[in-house]
PDB file of C-alpha atoms in Angstrom:
ATOM      1  CA  MET N  27      -2.913  28.196   1.697  1.00 58.00           C
ATOM      2  CA  ALA N  28      -4.588  26.153  -1.048  1.00 63.00           C
ATOM      3  CA  ARG N  29      -3.616  22.547  -1.594  1.00 69.00           C
ATOM      4  CA  GLY N  30      -1.552  21.736  -4.658  1.00 73.00           C
ATOM      5  CA  ARG N  31      -3.344  20.202  -7.601  1.00 76.00           C
ATOM      6  CA  ARG N  32      -2.776  16.498  -8.185  1.00 81.00           C
ATOM      7  CA  TYR N  33      -2.209  15.581 -11.797  1.00 82.00           C
ATOM      8  CA  HIS N  34      -3.339  12.300 -13.293  1.00 87.00           C
ATOM      9  CA  PHE N  35      -1.061  10.408 -15.664  1.00 90.00           C
ATOM     10  CA  PRO N  36      -2.607   7.070 -16.753  1.00 94.00           C
ATOM     11  CA  GLY N  37       0.029   4.355 -16.373  1.00 94.00           C
ATOM     12  CA  ALA N  38       2.101   6.353 -13.862  1.00 95.00           C
ATOM     13  CA  SER N  39       3.315   4.783 -10.620  1.00 95.00           C
ATOM     14  CA  TYR N  40       3.291   6.473  -7.225  1.00 97.00           C
ATOM     15  CA  HIS N  41       4.618   5.979  -3.714  1.00 97.00           C
ATOM     16  CA  VAL N  42       1.557   6.580  -1.551  1.00 98.00           C
ATOM     17  CA  MET N  43       1.464   7.027   2.222  1.00 98.00           C
ATOM     18  CA  LEU N  44      -1.482   7.245   4.608  1.00 97.00           C
ATOM     19  CA  ARG N  45      -0.751   8.146   8.226  1.00 97.00           C
ATOM     20  CA  GLY N  46      -2.914   7.824  11.298  1.00 97.00           C
ATOM     21  CA  ASN N  47      -4.261  11.079  12.703  1.00 94.00           C
ATOM     22  CA  SER N  48      -1.693  12.470  15.184  1.00 92.00           C
ATOM     23  CA  GLY N  49       0.363   9.296  14.693  1.00 92.00           C
ATOM     24  CA  ASP N  50      -2.444   7.184  16.175  1.00 96.00           C
ATOM     25  CA  ARG N  51      -3.073   3.550  15.322  1.00 97.00           C
ATOM     26  CA  ILE N  52      -5.105   2.706  12.244  1.00 98.00           C
ATOM     27  CA  PHE N  53      -5.087  -1.068  12.807  1.00 98.00           C
ATOM     28  CA  PHE N  54      -6.391  -2.506  16.072  1.00 97.00           C
ATOM     29  CA  CYS N  55      -6.701  -6.249  15.379  1.00 97.00           C
ATOM     30  CA  LYS N  56      -6.091  -8.875  12.684  1.00 96.00           C
ATOM     31  CA  GLN N  57      -9.604  -8.348  11.317  1.00 98.00           C
ATOM     32  CA  ASP N  58      -8.697  -4.740  10.446  1.00 98.00           C
ATOM     33  CA  TYR N  59      -5.816  -5.864   8.217  1.00 97.00           C
ATOM     34  CA  THR N  60      -8.101  -8.384   6.557  1.00 96.00           C
ATOM     35  CA  ARG N  61     -10.757  -5.713   5.969  1.00 98.00           C
ATOM     36  CA  ILE N  62      -8.374  -3.299   4.283  1.00 98.00           C
ATOM     37  CA  CYS N  63      -7.151  -6.135   2.039  1.00 97.00           C
ATOM     38  CA  LEU N  64     -10.755  -6.750   0.970  1.00 97.00           C
ATOM     39  CA  LEU N  65     -11.293  -3.031   0.322  1.00 98.00           C
ATOM     40  CA  ILE N  66      -8.103  -2.874  -1.743  1.00 98.00           C
ATOM     41  CA  GLN N  67      -9.182  -5.879  -3.807  1.00 97.00           C
ATOM     42  CA  GLU N  68     -12.580  -4.281  -4.439  1.00 97.00           C
ATOM     43  CA  GLY N  69     -10.845  -1.046  -5.461  1.00 97.00           C
ATOM     44  CA  VAL N  70      -8.492  -2.818  -7.882  1.00 97.00           C
ATOM     45  CA  GLU N  71     -11.447  -4.585  -9.494  1.00 96.00           C
ATOM     46  CA  ARG N  72     -13.466  -1.362  -9.685  1.00 97.00           C
ATOM     47  CA  TYR N  73     -10.801   1.159 -10.758  1.00 97.00           C
ATOM     48  CA  GLY N  74      -8.294  -0.971 -12.690  1.00 96.00           C
ATOM     49  CA  HIS N  75      -5.073   0.087 -10.949  1.00 97.00           C
ATOM     50  CA  ARG N  76      -2.178  -2.154  -9.876  1.00 95.00           C
ATOM     51  CA  ILE N  77      -0.796  -2.539  -6.381  1.00 96.00           C
ATOM     52  CA  LEU N  78       2.913  -3.120  -6.929  1.00 95.00           C
ATOM     53  CA  ALA N  79       3.850  -3.243  -3.244  1.00 96.00           C
ATOM     54  CA  TYR N  80       2.372  -2.479   0.167  1.00 97.00           C
ATOM     55  CA  CYS N  81       3.127  -2.513   3.865  1.00 98.00           C
ATOM     56  CA  PHE N  82       0.612  -1.982   6.663  1.00 98.00           C
ATOM     57  CA  MET N  83       2.176  -0.692   9.862  1.00 98.00           C
ATOM     58  CA  ASN N  84       0.232   0.037  13.071  1.00 96.00           C
ATOM     59  CA  ASN N  85      -0.071   3.754  12.350  1.00 97.00           C
ATOM     60  CA  HIS N  86       0.626   4.134   8.626  1.00 98.00           C
ATOM     61  CA  ILE N  87       0.470   2.462   5.220  1.00 98.00           C
ATOM     62  CA  HIS N  88       2.847   2.472   2.258  1.00 98.00           C
ATOM     63  CA  PHE N  89       1.847   1.569  -1.289  1.00 97.00           C
ATOM     64  CA  ALA N  90       3.483   1.499  -4.679  1.00 97.00           C
ATOM     65  CA  ILE N  91       0.545   1.934  -7.053  1.00 97.00           C
ATOM     66  CA  GLN N  92       0.330   2.085 -10.821  1.00 96.00           C
ATOM     67  CA  VAL N  93      -2.822   3.915 -11.869  1.00 97.00           C
ATOM     68  CA  GLY N  94      -4.952   3.245 -14.907  1.00 96.00           C
ATOM     69  CA  PRO N  95      -7.744   5.417 -16.249  1.00 96.00           C
ATOM     70  CA  VAL N  96      -8.969   6.426 -12.766  1.00 97.00           C
ATOM     71  CA  SER N  97      -7.045   9.049 -10.814  1.00 96.00           C
ATOM     72  CA  LEU N  98      -4.991   8.221  -7.736  1.00 97.00           C
ATOM     73  CA  SER N  99      -7.065  10.753  -5.795  1.00 96.00           C
ATOM     74  CA  ARG N 100     -10.280   8.879  -6.492  1.00 97.00           C
ATOM     75  CA  ILE N 101      -8.697   5.513  -5.683  1.00 98.00           C
ATOM     76  CA  MET N 102      -7.258   6.678  -2.368  1.00 97.00           C
ATOM     77  CA  GLN N 103     -10.310   8.704  -1.351  1.00 96.00           C
ATOM     78  CA  ASN N 104     -12.467   5.614  -1.813  1.00 97.00           C
ATOM     79  CA  LEU N 105     -10.103   3.383   0.170  1.00 98.00           C
ATOM     80  CA  ALA N 106      -9.491   5.847   3.011  1.00 97.00           C
ATOM     81  CA  PHE N 107     -13.182   6.762   3.334  1.00 97.00           C
ATOM     82  CA  ARG N 108     -14.420   3.169   3.374  1.00 98.00           C
ATOM     83  CA  TYR N 109     -11.725   1.991   5.780  1.00 98.00           C
ATOM     84  CA  ALA N 110     -12.295   4.947   8.141  1.00 97.00           C
ATOM     85  CA  GLN N 111     -16.034   4.207   8.154  1.00 97.00           C
ATOM     86  CA  TYR N 112     -15.291   0.587   9.068  1.00 98.00           C
ATOM     87  CA  ILE N 113     -12.859   1.511  11.888  1.00 98.00           C
ATOM     88  CA  ASN N 114     -15.170   4.167  13.302  1.00 97.00           C
ATOM     89  CA  LYS N 115     -17.989   1.633  13.469  1.00 97.00           C
ATOM     90  CA  GLU N 116     -15.821  -1.140  14.936  1.00 97.00           C
ATOM     91  CA  GLN N 117     -14.158   1.140  17.504  1.00 95.00           C
ATOM     92  CA  GLU N 118     -17.386   3.040  18.284  1.00 96.00           C
ATOM     93  CA  ARG N 119     -15.748   6.342  17.494  1.00 94.00           C
ATOM     94  CA  VAL N 120     -16.251   9.336  15.208  1.00 94.00           C
ATOM     95  CA  GLY N 121     -13.934  11.680  13.369  1.00 92.00           C
ATOM     96  CA  HIS N 122     -10.852  11.419  11.237  1.00 94.00           C
ATOM     97  CA  LEU N 123      -8.784   8.260  11.137  1.00 96.00           C
ATOM     98  CA  PHE N 124      -6.112   9.597   8.793  1.00 96.00           C
ATOM     99  CA  GLN N 125      -3.918  12.666   9.153  1.00 94.00           C
ATOM    100  CA  GLY N 126      -4.930  14.884   6.272  1.00 88.00           C
ATOM    101  CA  ARG N 127      -4.994  13.617   2.742  1.00 89.00           C
ATOM    102  CA  PHE N 128      -2.674  10.932   1.495  1.00 95.00           C
ATOM    103  CA  ARG N 129       0.844  11.814   0.431  1.00 95.00           C
ATOM    104  CA  SER N 130       2.079  10.700  -2.990  1.00 95.00           C
ATOM    105  CA  ILE N 131       5.332  10.879  -4.903  1.00 95.00           C
ATOM    106  CA  LEU N 132       5.513  10.208  -8.630  1.00 95.00           C
ATOM    107  CA  ILE N 133       7.892   7.338  -9.401  1.00 94.00           C
ATOM    108  CA  ASP N 134       9.965   8.553 -12.316  1.00 92.00           C
ATOM    109  CA  SER N 135      12.306   5.622 -12.994  1.00 89.00           C
ATOM    110  CA  ASN N 136      12.642   1.849 -12.695  1.00 87.00           C
ATOM    111  CA  ARG N 137      15.589   2.359 -10.354  1.00 89.00           C
ATOM    112  CA  TYR N 138      13.485   4.430  -7.964  1.00 93.00           C
ATOM    113  CA  LEU N 139      10.665   1.868  -8.160  1.00 92.00           C
ATOM    114  CA  LYS N 140      13.049  -0.948  -7.200  1.00 90.00           C
ATOM    115  CA  GLU N 141      14.440   1.050  -4.276  1.00 93.00           C
ATOM    116  CA  LEU N 142      10.935   2.001  -3.185  1.00 96.00           C
ATOM    117  CA  VAL N 143       9.776  -1.613  -3.031  1.00 94.00           C
ATOM    118  CA  ARG N 144      12.853  -2.482  -0.952  1.00 94.00           C
ATOM    119  CA  TYR N 145      12.076   0.452   1.341  1.00 97.00           C
ATOM    120  CA  ILE N 146       8.434  -0.604   1.706  1.00 97.00           C
ATOM    121  CA  HIS N 147       9.302  -4.239   2.455  1.00 96.00           C
ATOM    122  CA  LEU N 148      12.004  -3.309   4.972  1.00 98.00           C
ATOM    123  CA  ASN N 149       9.716  -0.967   6.922  1.00 97.00           C
ATOM    124  CA  PRO N 150       8.835  -3.566   9.625  1.00 98.00           C
ATOM    125  CA  VAL N 151      12.524  -4.486   9.982  1.00 98.00           C
ATOM    126  CA  ARG N 152      13.552  -0.839  10.444  1.00 97.00           C
ATOM    127  CA  GLY N 153      10.649  -0.452  12.893  1.00 95.00           C
ATOM    128  CA  GLY N 154      12.032  -3.303  15.029  1.00 96.00           C
ATOM    129  CA  ILE N 155       8.929  -5.467  14.576  1.00 97.00           C
ATOM    130  CA  VAL N 156      10.711  -8.361  12.840  1.00 98.00           C
ATOM    131  CA  LYS N 157      14.288  -9.337  11.977  1.00 98.00           C
ATOM    132  CA  LEU N 158      13.537 -10.342   8.370  1.00 97.00           C
ATOM    133  CA  PRO N 159      10.895  -8.945   5.989  1.00 97.00           C
ATOM    134  CA  GLU N 160       9.466 -12.404   5.275  1.00 95.00           C
ATOM    135  CA  GLN N 161       8.478 -12.671   8.962  1.00 96.00           C
ATOM    136  CA  TYR N 162       6.010  -9.803   8.578  1.00 97.00           C
ATOM    137  CA  LYS N 163       2.604 -10.891   7.333  1.00 95.00           C
ATOM    138  CA  TRP N 164       1.181  -7.479   6.401  1.00 96.00           C
ATOM    139  CA  SER N 165       3.392  -6.557   3.462  1.00 96.00           C
ATOM    140  CA  SER N 166       3.740  -7.716  -0.121  1.00 95.00           C
ATOM    141  CA  HIS N 167       7.223  -9.147   0.476  1.00 94.00           C
ATOM    142  CA  ASN N 168       5.951 -12.724   0.709  1.00 93.00           C
ATOM    143  CA  ALA N 169       3.957 -12.275  -2.508  1.00 92.00           C
ATOM    144  CA  TYR N 170       7.262 -11.439  -4.197  1.00 90.00           C
ATOM    145  CA  LEU N 171       8.720 -14.657  -2.814  1.00 89.00           C
ATOM    146  CA  GLY N 172       5.711 -16.606  -4.133  1.00 87.00           C
ATOM    147  CA  HIS N 173       4.317 -17.445  -0.682  1.00 88.00           C
ATOM    148  CA  ASP N 174       1.249 -15.186  -0.575  1.00 78.00           C
ATOM    149  CA  PRO N 175      -1.411 -15.619  -3.262  1.00 76.00           C
ATOM    150  CA  LEU N 176      -3.210 -12.272  -2.907  1.00 83.00           C
ATOM    151  CA  VAL N 177      -4.944 -11.677  -6.235  1.00 85.00           C
ATOM    152  CA  TRP N 178      -4.604  -7.898  -6.049  1.00 91.00           C
ATOM    153  CA  ILE N 179      -0.821  -7.711  -5.677  1.00 91.00           C
ATOM    154  CA  GLU N 180       1.241  -7.717  -8.881  1.00 83.00           C
ATOM    155  CA  PRO N 181       4.828  -8.782  -8.115  1.00 86.00           C
ATOM    156  CA  ASN N 182       5.619  -9.947 -11.661  1.00 83.00           C
ATOM    157  CA  TYR N 183       5.452  -6.410 -13.032  1.00 81.00           C
ATOM    158  CA  LEU N 184       8.365  -5.326 -10.861  1.00 82.00           C
ATOM    159  CA  LEU N 185      10.223  -8.649 -10.799  1.00 79.00           C
ATOM    160  CA  SER N 186      10.558  -8.411 -14.583  1.00 79.00           C
ATOM    161  CA  ARG N 187      12.635  -5.265 -14.004  1.00 73.00           C
ATOM    162  CA  PHE N 188      15.060  -7.137 -11.733  1.00 68.00           C
ATOM    163  CA  GLY N 189      15.703 -10.044 -14.104  1.00 65.00           C
ATOM    164  CA  ALA N 190      14.399 -12.167 -16.955  1.00 55.00           C
ATOM    165  CA  ASP N 191      13.196 -14.949 -14.652  1.00 57.00           C
ATOM    166  CA  LYS N 192      12.372 -15.390 -10.974  1.00 54.00           C
ATOM    167  CA  GLU N 193      15.710 -17.013 -10.076  1.00 55.00           C
ATOM    168  CA  ILE N 194      17.584 -13.933 -11.348  1.00 49.00           C
ATOM    169  CA  ALA N 195      15.034 -11.440  -9.982  1.00 49.00           C
ATOM    170  CA  ILE N 196      15.080 -12.927  -6.462  1.00 51.00           C
ATOM    171  CA  PRO N 197      18.639 -13.920  -5.553  1.00 50.00           C
ATOM    172  CA  ARG N 198      18.946 -16.390  -2.678  1.00 49.00           C
TER     173      ARG N 198
END
């Protein structure tokens, strides 16, 4: 059966998931997380999209991405290909790192976007890795709290949908 066509809507936001092949790990050490962050930053600079939220788990990745003029397919193909090349070299292996192509869901409302970011940030809590999302280093949650200065994450775009200023957007 043929794969469904992916449509490109400049300015659209998507929930994107990449899973390890057969549920296998895609991150093996701290350096791997750092490398994918570098690749994401290079992609943002090259393709002009926004990363609204992310979470890197041992065997999968979640993103909320707002695309610009370049299609989500091109963005994700570049990231997945370059990261798989890096892992295959580091782990002295060959073959697929990811299970098929990435999965994406068009985000059709601000309400869904807000719920999605909560879902992404709570992934390590639901997985039993940490008790609180701010304890997990490999997600954008701390960028939303103002504690992580990654240049490629854009928390203000979404925070503006929660409230007029940071104190309203992030209740304590």
